[in-house]
Short mmCIF file of C-alpha atoms and ligand atoms in Angstrom, two decimals:
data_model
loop_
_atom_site.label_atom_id
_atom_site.label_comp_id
_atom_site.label_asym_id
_atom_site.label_seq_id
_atom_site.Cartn_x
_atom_site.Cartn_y
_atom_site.Cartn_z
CA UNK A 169 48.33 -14.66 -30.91
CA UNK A 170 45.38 -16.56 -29.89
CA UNK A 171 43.43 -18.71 -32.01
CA UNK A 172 40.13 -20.82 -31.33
CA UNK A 173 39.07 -24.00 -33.27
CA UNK A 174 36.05 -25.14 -33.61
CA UNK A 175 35.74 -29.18 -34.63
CA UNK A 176 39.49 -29.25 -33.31
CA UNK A 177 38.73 -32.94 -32.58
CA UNK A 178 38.52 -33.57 -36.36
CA UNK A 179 40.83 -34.41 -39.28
CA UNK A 180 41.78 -30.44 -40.34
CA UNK A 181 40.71 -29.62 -36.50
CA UNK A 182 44.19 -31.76 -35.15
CA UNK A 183 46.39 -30.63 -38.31
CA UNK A 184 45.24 -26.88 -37.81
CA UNK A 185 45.77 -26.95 -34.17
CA UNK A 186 49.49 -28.84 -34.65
CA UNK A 187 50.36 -26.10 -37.28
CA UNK A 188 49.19 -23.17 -35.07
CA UNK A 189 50.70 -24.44 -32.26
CA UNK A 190 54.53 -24.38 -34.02
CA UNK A 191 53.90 -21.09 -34.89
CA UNK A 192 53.48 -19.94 -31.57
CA UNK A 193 50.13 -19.63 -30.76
CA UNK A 194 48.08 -20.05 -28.13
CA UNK A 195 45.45 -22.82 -29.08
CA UNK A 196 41.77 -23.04 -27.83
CA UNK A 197 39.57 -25.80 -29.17
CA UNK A 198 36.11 -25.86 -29.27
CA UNK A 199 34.66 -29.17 -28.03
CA UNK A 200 30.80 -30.68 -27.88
CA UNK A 201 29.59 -32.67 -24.60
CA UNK A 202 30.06 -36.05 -25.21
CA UNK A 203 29.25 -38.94 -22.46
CA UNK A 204 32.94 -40.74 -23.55
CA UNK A 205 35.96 -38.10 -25.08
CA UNK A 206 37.18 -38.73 -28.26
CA UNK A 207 40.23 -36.56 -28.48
CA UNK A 208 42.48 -39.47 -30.14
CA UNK A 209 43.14 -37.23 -32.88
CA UNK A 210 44.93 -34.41 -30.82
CA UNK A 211 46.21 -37.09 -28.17
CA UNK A 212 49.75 -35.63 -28.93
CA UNK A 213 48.88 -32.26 -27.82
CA UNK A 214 46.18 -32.19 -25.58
CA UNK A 215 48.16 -30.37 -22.32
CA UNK A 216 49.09 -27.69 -25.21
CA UNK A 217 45.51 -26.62 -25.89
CA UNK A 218 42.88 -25.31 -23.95
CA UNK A 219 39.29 -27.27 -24.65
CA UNK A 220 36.00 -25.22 -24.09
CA UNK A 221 32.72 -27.42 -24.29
CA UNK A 222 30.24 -25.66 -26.78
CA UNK A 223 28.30 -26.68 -29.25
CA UNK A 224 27.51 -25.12 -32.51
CA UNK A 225 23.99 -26.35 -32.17
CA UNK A 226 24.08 -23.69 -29.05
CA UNK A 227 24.39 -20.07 -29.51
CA UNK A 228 25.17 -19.43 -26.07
CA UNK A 229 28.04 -21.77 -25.70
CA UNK A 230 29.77 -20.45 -28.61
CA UNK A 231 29.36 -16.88 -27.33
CA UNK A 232 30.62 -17.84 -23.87
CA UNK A 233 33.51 -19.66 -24.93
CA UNK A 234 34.74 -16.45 -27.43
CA UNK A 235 34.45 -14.47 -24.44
CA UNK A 236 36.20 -16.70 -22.13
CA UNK A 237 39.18 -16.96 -24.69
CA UNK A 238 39.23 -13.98 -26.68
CA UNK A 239 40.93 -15.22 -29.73
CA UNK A 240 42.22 -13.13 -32.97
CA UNK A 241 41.36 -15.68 -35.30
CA UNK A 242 38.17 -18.12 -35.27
CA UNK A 243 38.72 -21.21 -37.87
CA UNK A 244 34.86 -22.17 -37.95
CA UNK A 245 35.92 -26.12 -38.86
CA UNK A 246 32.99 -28.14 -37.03
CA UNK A 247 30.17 -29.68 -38.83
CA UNK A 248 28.39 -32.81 -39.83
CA UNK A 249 30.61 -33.64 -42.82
CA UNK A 250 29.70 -37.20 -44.11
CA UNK A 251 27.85 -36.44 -47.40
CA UNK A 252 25.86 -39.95 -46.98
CA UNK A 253 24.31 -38.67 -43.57
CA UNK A 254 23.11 -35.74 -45.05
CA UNK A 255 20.62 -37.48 -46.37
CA UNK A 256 19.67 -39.53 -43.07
CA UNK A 257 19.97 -36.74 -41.44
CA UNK A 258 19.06 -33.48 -43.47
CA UNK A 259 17.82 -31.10 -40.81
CA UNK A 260 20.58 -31.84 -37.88
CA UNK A 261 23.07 -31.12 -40.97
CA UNK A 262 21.27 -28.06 -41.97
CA UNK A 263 21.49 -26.91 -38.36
CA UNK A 264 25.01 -27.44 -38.21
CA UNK A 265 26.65 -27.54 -41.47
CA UNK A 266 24.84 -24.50 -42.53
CA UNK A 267 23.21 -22.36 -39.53
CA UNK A 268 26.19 -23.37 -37.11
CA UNK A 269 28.01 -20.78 -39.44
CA UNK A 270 25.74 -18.37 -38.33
CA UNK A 271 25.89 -18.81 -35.01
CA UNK A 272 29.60 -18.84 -34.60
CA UNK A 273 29.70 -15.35 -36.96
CA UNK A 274 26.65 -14.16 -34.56
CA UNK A 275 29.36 -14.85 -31.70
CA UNK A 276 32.41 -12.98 -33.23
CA UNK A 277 29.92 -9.86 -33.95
CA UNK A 278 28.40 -10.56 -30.24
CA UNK A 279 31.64 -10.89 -28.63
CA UNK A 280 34.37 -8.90 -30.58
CA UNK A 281 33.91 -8.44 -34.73
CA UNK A 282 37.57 -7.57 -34.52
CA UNK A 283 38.20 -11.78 -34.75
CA UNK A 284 39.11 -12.71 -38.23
CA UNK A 285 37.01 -15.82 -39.20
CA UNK A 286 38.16 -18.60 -41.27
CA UNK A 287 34.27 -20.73 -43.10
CA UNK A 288 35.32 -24.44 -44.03
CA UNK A 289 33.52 -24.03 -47.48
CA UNK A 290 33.62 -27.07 -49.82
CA UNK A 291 33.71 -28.20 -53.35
CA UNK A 292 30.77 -30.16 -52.52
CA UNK A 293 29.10 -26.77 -53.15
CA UNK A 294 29.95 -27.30 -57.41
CA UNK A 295 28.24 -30.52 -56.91
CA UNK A 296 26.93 -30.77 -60.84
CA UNK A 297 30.03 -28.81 -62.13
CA UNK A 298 28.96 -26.09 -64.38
CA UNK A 299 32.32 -25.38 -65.30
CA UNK A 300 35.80 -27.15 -65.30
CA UNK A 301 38.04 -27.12 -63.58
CA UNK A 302 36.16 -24.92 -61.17
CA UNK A 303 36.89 -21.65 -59.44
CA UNK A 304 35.96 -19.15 -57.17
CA UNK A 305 33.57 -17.79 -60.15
CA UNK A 306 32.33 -21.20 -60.75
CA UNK A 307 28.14 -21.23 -59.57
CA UNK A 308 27.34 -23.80 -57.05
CA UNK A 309 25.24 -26.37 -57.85
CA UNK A 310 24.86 -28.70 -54.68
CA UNK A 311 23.76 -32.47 -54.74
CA UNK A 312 23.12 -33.66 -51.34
CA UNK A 313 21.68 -31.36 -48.00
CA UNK A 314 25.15 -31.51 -47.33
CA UNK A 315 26.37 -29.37 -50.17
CA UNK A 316 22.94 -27.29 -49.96
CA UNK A 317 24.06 -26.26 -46.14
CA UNK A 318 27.85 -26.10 -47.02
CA UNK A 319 26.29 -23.03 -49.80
CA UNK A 320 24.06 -21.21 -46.83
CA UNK A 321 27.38 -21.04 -44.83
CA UNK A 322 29.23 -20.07 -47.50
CA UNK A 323 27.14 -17.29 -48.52
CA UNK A 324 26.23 -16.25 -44.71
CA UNK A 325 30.36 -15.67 -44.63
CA UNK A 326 30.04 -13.10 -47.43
CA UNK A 327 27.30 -11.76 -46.24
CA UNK A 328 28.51 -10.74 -42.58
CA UNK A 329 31.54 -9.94 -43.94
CA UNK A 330 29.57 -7.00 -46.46
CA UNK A 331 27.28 -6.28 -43.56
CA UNK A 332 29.43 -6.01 -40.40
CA UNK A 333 32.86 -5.52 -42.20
CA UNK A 334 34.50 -8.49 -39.98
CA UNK A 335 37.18 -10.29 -41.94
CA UNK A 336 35.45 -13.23 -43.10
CA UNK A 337 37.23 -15.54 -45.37
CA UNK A 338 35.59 -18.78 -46.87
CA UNK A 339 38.01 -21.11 -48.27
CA UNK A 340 36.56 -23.77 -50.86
CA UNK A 341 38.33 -26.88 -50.40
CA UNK A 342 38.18 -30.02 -52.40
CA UNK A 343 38.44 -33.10 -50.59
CA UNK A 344 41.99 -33.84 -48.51
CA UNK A 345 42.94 -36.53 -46.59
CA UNK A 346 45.50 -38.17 -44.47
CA UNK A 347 46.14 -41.30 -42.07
CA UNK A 348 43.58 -39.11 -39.94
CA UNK A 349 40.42 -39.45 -42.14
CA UNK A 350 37.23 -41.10 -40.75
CA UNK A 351 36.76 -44.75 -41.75
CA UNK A 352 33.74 -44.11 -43.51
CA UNK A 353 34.87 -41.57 -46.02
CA UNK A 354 36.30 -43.34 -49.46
CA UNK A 355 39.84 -42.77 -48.90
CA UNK A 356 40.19 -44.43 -45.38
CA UNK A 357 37.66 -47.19 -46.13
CA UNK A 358 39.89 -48.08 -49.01
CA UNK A 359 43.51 -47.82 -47.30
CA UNK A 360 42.35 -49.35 -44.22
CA UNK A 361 40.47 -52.46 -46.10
CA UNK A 362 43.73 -52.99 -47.94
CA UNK A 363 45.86 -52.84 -44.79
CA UNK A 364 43.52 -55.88 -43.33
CA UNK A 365 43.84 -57.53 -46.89
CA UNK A 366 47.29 -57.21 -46.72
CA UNK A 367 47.71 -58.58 -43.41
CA UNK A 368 45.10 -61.60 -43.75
CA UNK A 369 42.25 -60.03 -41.79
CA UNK A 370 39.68 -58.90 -44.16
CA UNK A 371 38.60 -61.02 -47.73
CA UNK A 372 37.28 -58.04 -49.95
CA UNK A 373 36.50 -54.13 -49.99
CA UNK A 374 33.04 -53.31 -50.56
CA UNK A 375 32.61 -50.03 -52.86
CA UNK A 376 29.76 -48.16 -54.32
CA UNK A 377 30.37 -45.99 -57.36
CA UNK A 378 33.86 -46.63 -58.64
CA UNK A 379 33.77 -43.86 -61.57
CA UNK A 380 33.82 -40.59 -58.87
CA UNK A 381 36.26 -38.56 -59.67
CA UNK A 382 37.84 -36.34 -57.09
CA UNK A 383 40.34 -34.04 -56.70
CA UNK A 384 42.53 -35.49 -53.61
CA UNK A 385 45.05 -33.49 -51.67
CA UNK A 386 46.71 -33.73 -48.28
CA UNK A 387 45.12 -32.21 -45.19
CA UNK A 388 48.30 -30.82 -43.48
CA UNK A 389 49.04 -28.71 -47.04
CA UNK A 390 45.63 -27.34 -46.78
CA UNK A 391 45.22 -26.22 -43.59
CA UNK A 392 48.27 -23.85 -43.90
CA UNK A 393 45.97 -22.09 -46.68
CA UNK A 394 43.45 -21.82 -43.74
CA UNK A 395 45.96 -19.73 -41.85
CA UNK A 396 47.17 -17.86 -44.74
CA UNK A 397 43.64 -17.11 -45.91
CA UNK A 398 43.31 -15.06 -42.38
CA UNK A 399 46.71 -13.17 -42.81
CA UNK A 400 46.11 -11.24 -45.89
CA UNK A 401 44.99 -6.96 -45.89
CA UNK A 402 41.43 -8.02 -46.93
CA UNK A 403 39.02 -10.94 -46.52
CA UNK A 404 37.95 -13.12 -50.17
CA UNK A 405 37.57 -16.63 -50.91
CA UNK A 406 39.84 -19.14 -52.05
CA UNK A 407 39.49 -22.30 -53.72
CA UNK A 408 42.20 -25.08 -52.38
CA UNK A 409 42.89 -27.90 -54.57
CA UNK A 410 45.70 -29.95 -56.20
CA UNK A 411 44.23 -29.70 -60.00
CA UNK A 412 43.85 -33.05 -60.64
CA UNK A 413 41.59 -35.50 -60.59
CA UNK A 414 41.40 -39.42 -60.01
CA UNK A 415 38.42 -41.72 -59.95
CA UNK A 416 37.64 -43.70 -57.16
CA UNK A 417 38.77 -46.95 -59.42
CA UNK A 418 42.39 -45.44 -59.66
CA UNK A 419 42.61 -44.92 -55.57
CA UNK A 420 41.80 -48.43 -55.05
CA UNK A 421 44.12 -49.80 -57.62
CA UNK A 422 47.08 -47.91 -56.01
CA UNK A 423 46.04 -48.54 -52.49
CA UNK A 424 46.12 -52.28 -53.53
CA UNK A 425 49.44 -52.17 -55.67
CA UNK A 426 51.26 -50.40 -52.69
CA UNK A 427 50.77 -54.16 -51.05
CA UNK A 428 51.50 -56.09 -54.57
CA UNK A 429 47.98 -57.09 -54.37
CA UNK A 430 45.08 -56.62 -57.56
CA UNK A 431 42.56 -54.66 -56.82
CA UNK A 432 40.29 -56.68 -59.39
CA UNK A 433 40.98 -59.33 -56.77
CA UNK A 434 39.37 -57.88 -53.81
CA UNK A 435 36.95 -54.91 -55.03
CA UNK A 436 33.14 -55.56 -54.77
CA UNK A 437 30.47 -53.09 -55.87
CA UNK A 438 27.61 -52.95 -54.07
CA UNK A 439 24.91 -50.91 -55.24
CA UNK A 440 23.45 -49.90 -51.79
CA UNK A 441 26.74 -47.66 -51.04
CA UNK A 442 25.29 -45.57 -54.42
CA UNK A 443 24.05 -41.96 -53.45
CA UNK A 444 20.78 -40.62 -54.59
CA UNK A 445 22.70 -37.66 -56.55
CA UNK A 446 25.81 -37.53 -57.19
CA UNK A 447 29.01 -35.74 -57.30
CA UNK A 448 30.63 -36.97 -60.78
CA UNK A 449 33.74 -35.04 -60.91
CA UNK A 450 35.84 -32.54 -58.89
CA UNK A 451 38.53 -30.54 -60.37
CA UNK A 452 40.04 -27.35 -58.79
CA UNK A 453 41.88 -24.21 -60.05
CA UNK A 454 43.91 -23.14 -57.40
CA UNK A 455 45.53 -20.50 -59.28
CA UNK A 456 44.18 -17.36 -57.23
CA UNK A 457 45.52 -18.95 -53.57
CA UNK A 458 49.14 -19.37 -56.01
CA UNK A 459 48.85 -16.12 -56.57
CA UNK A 460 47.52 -14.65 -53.99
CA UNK A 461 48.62 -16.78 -51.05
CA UNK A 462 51.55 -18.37 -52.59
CA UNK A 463 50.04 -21.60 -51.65
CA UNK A 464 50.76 -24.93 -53.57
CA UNK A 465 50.10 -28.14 -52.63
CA UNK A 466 53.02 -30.39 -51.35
CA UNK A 467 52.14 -33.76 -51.39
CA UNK A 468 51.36 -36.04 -54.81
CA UNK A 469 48.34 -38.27 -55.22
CA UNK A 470 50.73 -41.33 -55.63
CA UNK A 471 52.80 -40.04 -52.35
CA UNK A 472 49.26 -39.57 -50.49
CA UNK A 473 47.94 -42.78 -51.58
CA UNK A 474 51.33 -44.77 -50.16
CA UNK A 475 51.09 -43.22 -46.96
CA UNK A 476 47.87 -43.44 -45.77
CA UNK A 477 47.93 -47.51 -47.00
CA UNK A 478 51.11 -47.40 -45.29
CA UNK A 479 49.97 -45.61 -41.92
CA UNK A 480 47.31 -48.44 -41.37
CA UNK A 481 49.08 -51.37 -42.15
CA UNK A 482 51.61 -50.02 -39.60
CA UNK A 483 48.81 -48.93 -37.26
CA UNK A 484 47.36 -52.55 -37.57
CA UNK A 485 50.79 -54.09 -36.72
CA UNK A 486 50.91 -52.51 -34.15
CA UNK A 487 47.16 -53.21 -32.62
CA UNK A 488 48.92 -56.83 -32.90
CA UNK A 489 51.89 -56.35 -31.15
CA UNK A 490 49.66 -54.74 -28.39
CA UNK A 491 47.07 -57.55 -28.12
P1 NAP B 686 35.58 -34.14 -39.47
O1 NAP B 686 36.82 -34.98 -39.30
O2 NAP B 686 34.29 -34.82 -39.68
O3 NAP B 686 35.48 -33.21 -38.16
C1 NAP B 686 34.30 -32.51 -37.86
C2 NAP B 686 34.46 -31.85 -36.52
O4 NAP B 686 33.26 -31.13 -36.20
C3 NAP B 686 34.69 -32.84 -35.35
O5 NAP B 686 35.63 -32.28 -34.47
C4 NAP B 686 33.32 -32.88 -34.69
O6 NAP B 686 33.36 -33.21 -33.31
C5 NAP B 686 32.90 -31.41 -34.85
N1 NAP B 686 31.44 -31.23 -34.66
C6 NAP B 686 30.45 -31.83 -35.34
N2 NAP B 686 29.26 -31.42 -34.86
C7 NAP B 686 29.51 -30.56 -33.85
C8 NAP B 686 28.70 -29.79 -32.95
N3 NAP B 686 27.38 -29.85 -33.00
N4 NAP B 686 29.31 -28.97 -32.05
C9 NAP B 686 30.66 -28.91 -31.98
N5 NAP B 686 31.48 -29.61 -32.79
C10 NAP B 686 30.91 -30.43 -33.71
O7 NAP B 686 35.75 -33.11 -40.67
P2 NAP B 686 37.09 -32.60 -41.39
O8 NAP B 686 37.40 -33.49 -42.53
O9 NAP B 686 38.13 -32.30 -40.39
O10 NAP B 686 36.57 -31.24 -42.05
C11 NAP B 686 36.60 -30.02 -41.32
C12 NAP B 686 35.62 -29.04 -41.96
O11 NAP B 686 35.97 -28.83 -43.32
C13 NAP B 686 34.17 -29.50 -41.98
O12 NAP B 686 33.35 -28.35 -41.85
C14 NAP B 686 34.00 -30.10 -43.37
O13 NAP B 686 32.65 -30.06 -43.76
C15 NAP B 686 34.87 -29.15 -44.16
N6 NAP B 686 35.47 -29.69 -45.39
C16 NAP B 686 36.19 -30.84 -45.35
C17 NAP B 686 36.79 -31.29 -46.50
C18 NAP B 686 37.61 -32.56 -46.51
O14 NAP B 686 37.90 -33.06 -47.59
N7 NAP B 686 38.06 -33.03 -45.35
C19 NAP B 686 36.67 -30.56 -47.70
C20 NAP B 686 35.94 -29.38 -47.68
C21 NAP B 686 35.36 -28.93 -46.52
P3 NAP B 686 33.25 -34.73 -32.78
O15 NAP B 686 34.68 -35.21 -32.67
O16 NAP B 686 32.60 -34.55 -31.47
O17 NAP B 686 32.45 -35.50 -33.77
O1 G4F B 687 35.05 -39.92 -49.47
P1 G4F B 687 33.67 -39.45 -49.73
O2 G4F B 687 32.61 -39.90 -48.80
O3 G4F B 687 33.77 -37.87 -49.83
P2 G4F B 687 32.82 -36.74 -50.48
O4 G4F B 687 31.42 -37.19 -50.60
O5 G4F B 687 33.49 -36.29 -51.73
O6 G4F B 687 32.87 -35.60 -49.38
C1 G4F B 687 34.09 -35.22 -48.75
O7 G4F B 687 34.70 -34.18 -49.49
C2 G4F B 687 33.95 -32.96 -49.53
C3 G4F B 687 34.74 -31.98 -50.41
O8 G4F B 687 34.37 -32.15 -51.75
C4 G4F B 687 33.78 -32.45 -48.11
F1 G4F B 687 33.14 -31.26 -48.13
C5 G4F B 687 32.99 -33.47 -47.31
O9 G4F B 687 32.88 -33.03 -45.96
C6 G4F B 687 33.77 -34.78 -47.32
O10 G4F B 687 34.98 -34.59 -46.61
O11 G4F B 687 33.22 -39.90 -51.20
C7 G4F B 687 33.97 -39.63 -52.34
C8 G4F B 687 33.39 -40.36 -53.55
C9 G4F B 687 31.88 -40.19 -53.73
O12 G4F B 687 31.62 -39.88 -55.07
C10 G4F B 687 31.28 -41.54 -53.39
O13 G4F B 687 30.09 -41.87 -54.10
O14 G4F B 687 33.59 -41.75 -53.35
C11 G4F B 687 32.43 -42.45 -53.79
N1 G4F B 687 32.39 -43.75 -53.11
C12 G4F B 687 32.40 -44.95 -53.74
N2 G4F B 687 32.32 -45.94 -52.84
C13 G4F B 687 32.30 -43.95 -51.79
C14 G4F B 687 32.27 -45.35 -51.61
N3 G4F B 687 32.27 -43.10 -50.74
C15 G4F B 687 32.21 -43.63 -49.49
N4 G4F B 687 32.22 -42.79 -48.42
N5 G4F B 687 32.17 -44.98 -49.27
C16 G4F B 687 32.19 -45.89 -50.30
O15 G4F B 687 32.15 -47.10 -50.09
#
C-alpha cells in the first residue's frame, strides 16, 4: 500500500508517517519549497519516505505529485494551523486551511478518485459550543478565520464525497499534542517555559487567557484514528477526543508540579496574548469512533502533561551537553 501525506513535516504529519511506515507502507510526503529544510520532525525517517515538493497553494503541484506517486490513501494534513495567525493572516489561511482542501480533492478526482482521502477537520469548527460535549451532530459555530476555513474544508469533504462518490472521510479532532508541538501553541509554550524554569534559564511564563478549557489528547493515539477512518466499507466523519476537559490554569499547574515548582510562582497574564473571540470550552464525544472504529485514546492528561515537561527538560540538557 501506498500512502501520500500532505504537511508530513508537521506534528500528526511525522506521527502519521512513523505509524504508516510500521505497517508496511510505502510513504510519500508532500513538501512546500522552502529556501532552508525543516524536516527535524521526520529526521528519524527521512531515507524511508519519498518527499515531493508541492504546495497546496498550487493546484498543479498537487496534481503532479498524485500522479507521480499514485497512492491509495491521501491524508490531506497541511495547513496554516495557528488559530492566532488566522487573524494576521485571514486570506493566506482561507487559501490554505480551507480551499487547499479543494485543491487536493480536485487532484484525487483529476488524478485517480479511486484514492481514499483522509480531511484534518477540527473542533475549532464548534468554536461557541452549541452543545456539550459535542459530536458529529453538534452545528459548527467557528470563532476565528481559522475555524471559518477549517468548516469550508470540512464541508467541501462531504460534498465531493456525495458528488463524485470518492471515499472522503473528515475526522474532527480536538486538540492533541506531544513533545512534537510547535512552541507557540499553549501546550509547548507551557512545558518548554517550565523546562527553562526548571533548569535556571527562563524567570516566568507569560500566558493569555488561563480559563480555556480544552480537551487534550496525544497525537500518536489520534493519528491511528486517521488510518482507521480510511479502512472502513464506507466514508463518514468522526469526532476524536479524550472526553475531558482541563483549563489552561490546570496544564500549567501540572507542567510546573512535575518540576516541584508553583505555578503561582512563575505564571504572568498578559492581556495582549487574549484572542478577539474565543474558544471557551472543548469537550468531545468520541463514542461513534468507539464504536465504530474501536478507537480509544491511550494516553492520560496527567501522563501527557509529564512527558512533554519531561521531553524538554531532557531536550534542554542535552542542548547543554552539546554546547
Ligand atoms: P502543524 O504542525 O502546524 O503542521 C502543518 C503542516 O502543514 C506542516 O507540515 C506545514 O509545512 C504544512 N503546510 C502548511 N502550509 C503549507 C502549504 N502551503 N503547502 C504545503 N504544506 C503546507 O499542524 P498539526 O498539528 O500537525 O496538524 C495537522 C492538521 O490537523 C492541520 O490541518 C491542523 O489544522 C489539523 N488539526 C490539528 C489539531 C491539533 O490539535 N494538532 C486538531 C485538529 C485539527 P511546513 O513544515 O513547511 O510549515
Ligand atoms: O494551544 P492553542 O493555541 O490551540 P487552539 O487555539 O485550541 O488550536 C489548536 O487546536 C485546534 C483543535 O481544537 C486545532 F484545530 C488548531 O490547529 C490548533 O492545533 O490554544 C489553546 C487555548 C486557547 O484558548 C488560548 O486562548 O490556550 C489559550 N492560551 C492561553 N495563553 C494560549 C496562551 N494559547 C497560546 N497559543 N499561547 C498562549 O500564551
Amino acid at each position: 500500500m501506498r500512502a501520500m501525506i500532505t504537511g508530513i513535516t508537521g506534528q500528526d504529519g511525522s506521527y502519521l508517517a512513523e505509524f504508516l511506515l510500521e505497517r508496511g507502507y510505502e510513504v510519500g510526503g508532500v513538501v512546500r519549497r522552502s529556501s532552508s529544510e525543516r524536516f527535524d520532525r521526520i529526521d528519524a525517517i527521512r531515507d524511508s519516505v519519498t518527499i515531493f515538493q508541492a504546495d497546496i497553494h498550487d493546484q498543479t503541484s498537487m496534481i503532479s505529485a498524485l500522479r507521480e506517486f499514485r497512492p491509495h490513501e491521501l491524508y490531506h494534513l497541511a495547513a496554516q494551523s495557528f488559530v492566532p495567525t488566522s487573524w494576521a493572516q485571514p486570506v493566506l489561511t482561507g487559501e490554505f486551511t480551507g480551499l487547499g482542501v479543494t485543491r487536493a480533492l480536485e487532484a484525487v478526482r483529476q488524478v485517480d478518485p479511486s484514492i481514499k482521502f483522509y480531511q484534518a477537520s477540527s473542533s475549532e469548527m464548534f468554536g461557541k459550543v452549541q452543545e456539550i460535549p459535542q459530536t458529529e451532530r453538534t452545528p459548527f459555530w467557528p470563532r476565528s478565520p481559522y475555524g471559518v476555513a477549517k468548516v469550508y474544508g470540512h464541508w467541501i469533504t462531504v460534498n465531493y464525497r456525495e458528488s463524485y462518490g470518492i471515499f472522503a472521510a473528515s475526522g474532527i479532532l480536538f486538540n492533541h499534542e506531544s513533545p512534537r508541538r510547535g512552541l507557540e501553541f499553549v501546550t509547548r509554550k507551557i512545558s518548554r517555559t517550565v523546562a527553562k524554569i526548571a533548569l535556571g534559564r527562563a524567570e516566568e511564563l507569560r500566558l493569555g487567557n488561563l480559563d480555556a478549557r480544552r480537551d487534550w489528547g496525544f497525537a500518536g493515539d489520534y493519528v491511528k484514528a486517521m488510518w482507521l477512518m480510511l479502512q472502513q466499507d464506507k466514508p463518514e466523519d468522526y469526532v476524536i477526543a479524550t472526553g475531558e476537559t482541563h483549563s489552561v490554569r490546570e496544564f500549567a499547574e501540572r507542567a510546573f508540579a512535575r518540576v516541584g515548582l508553583d505555578w503561582e510562582k512563575y505564571v504572568v497574564v498578559d492581556p495582549a496574548l487574549y484572542r478577539p473571540a474565543e474558544v471557551d470550552q472543548l469537550i468531545g464525544d468520541a463514542g461513534k469512533a468507539r464504536e465504530k472504529l474501536g478507537w480509544t485514546p491511550e494516553v492520560s492528561f496527567d501522563e501527557l502533561v509529564n512527558l512533554m515537561v519531561d521531553a524538554d527538560v531532557a531536550a534542554l540538557e542535552r542542548e547543554t551537553c552539546e554546547s
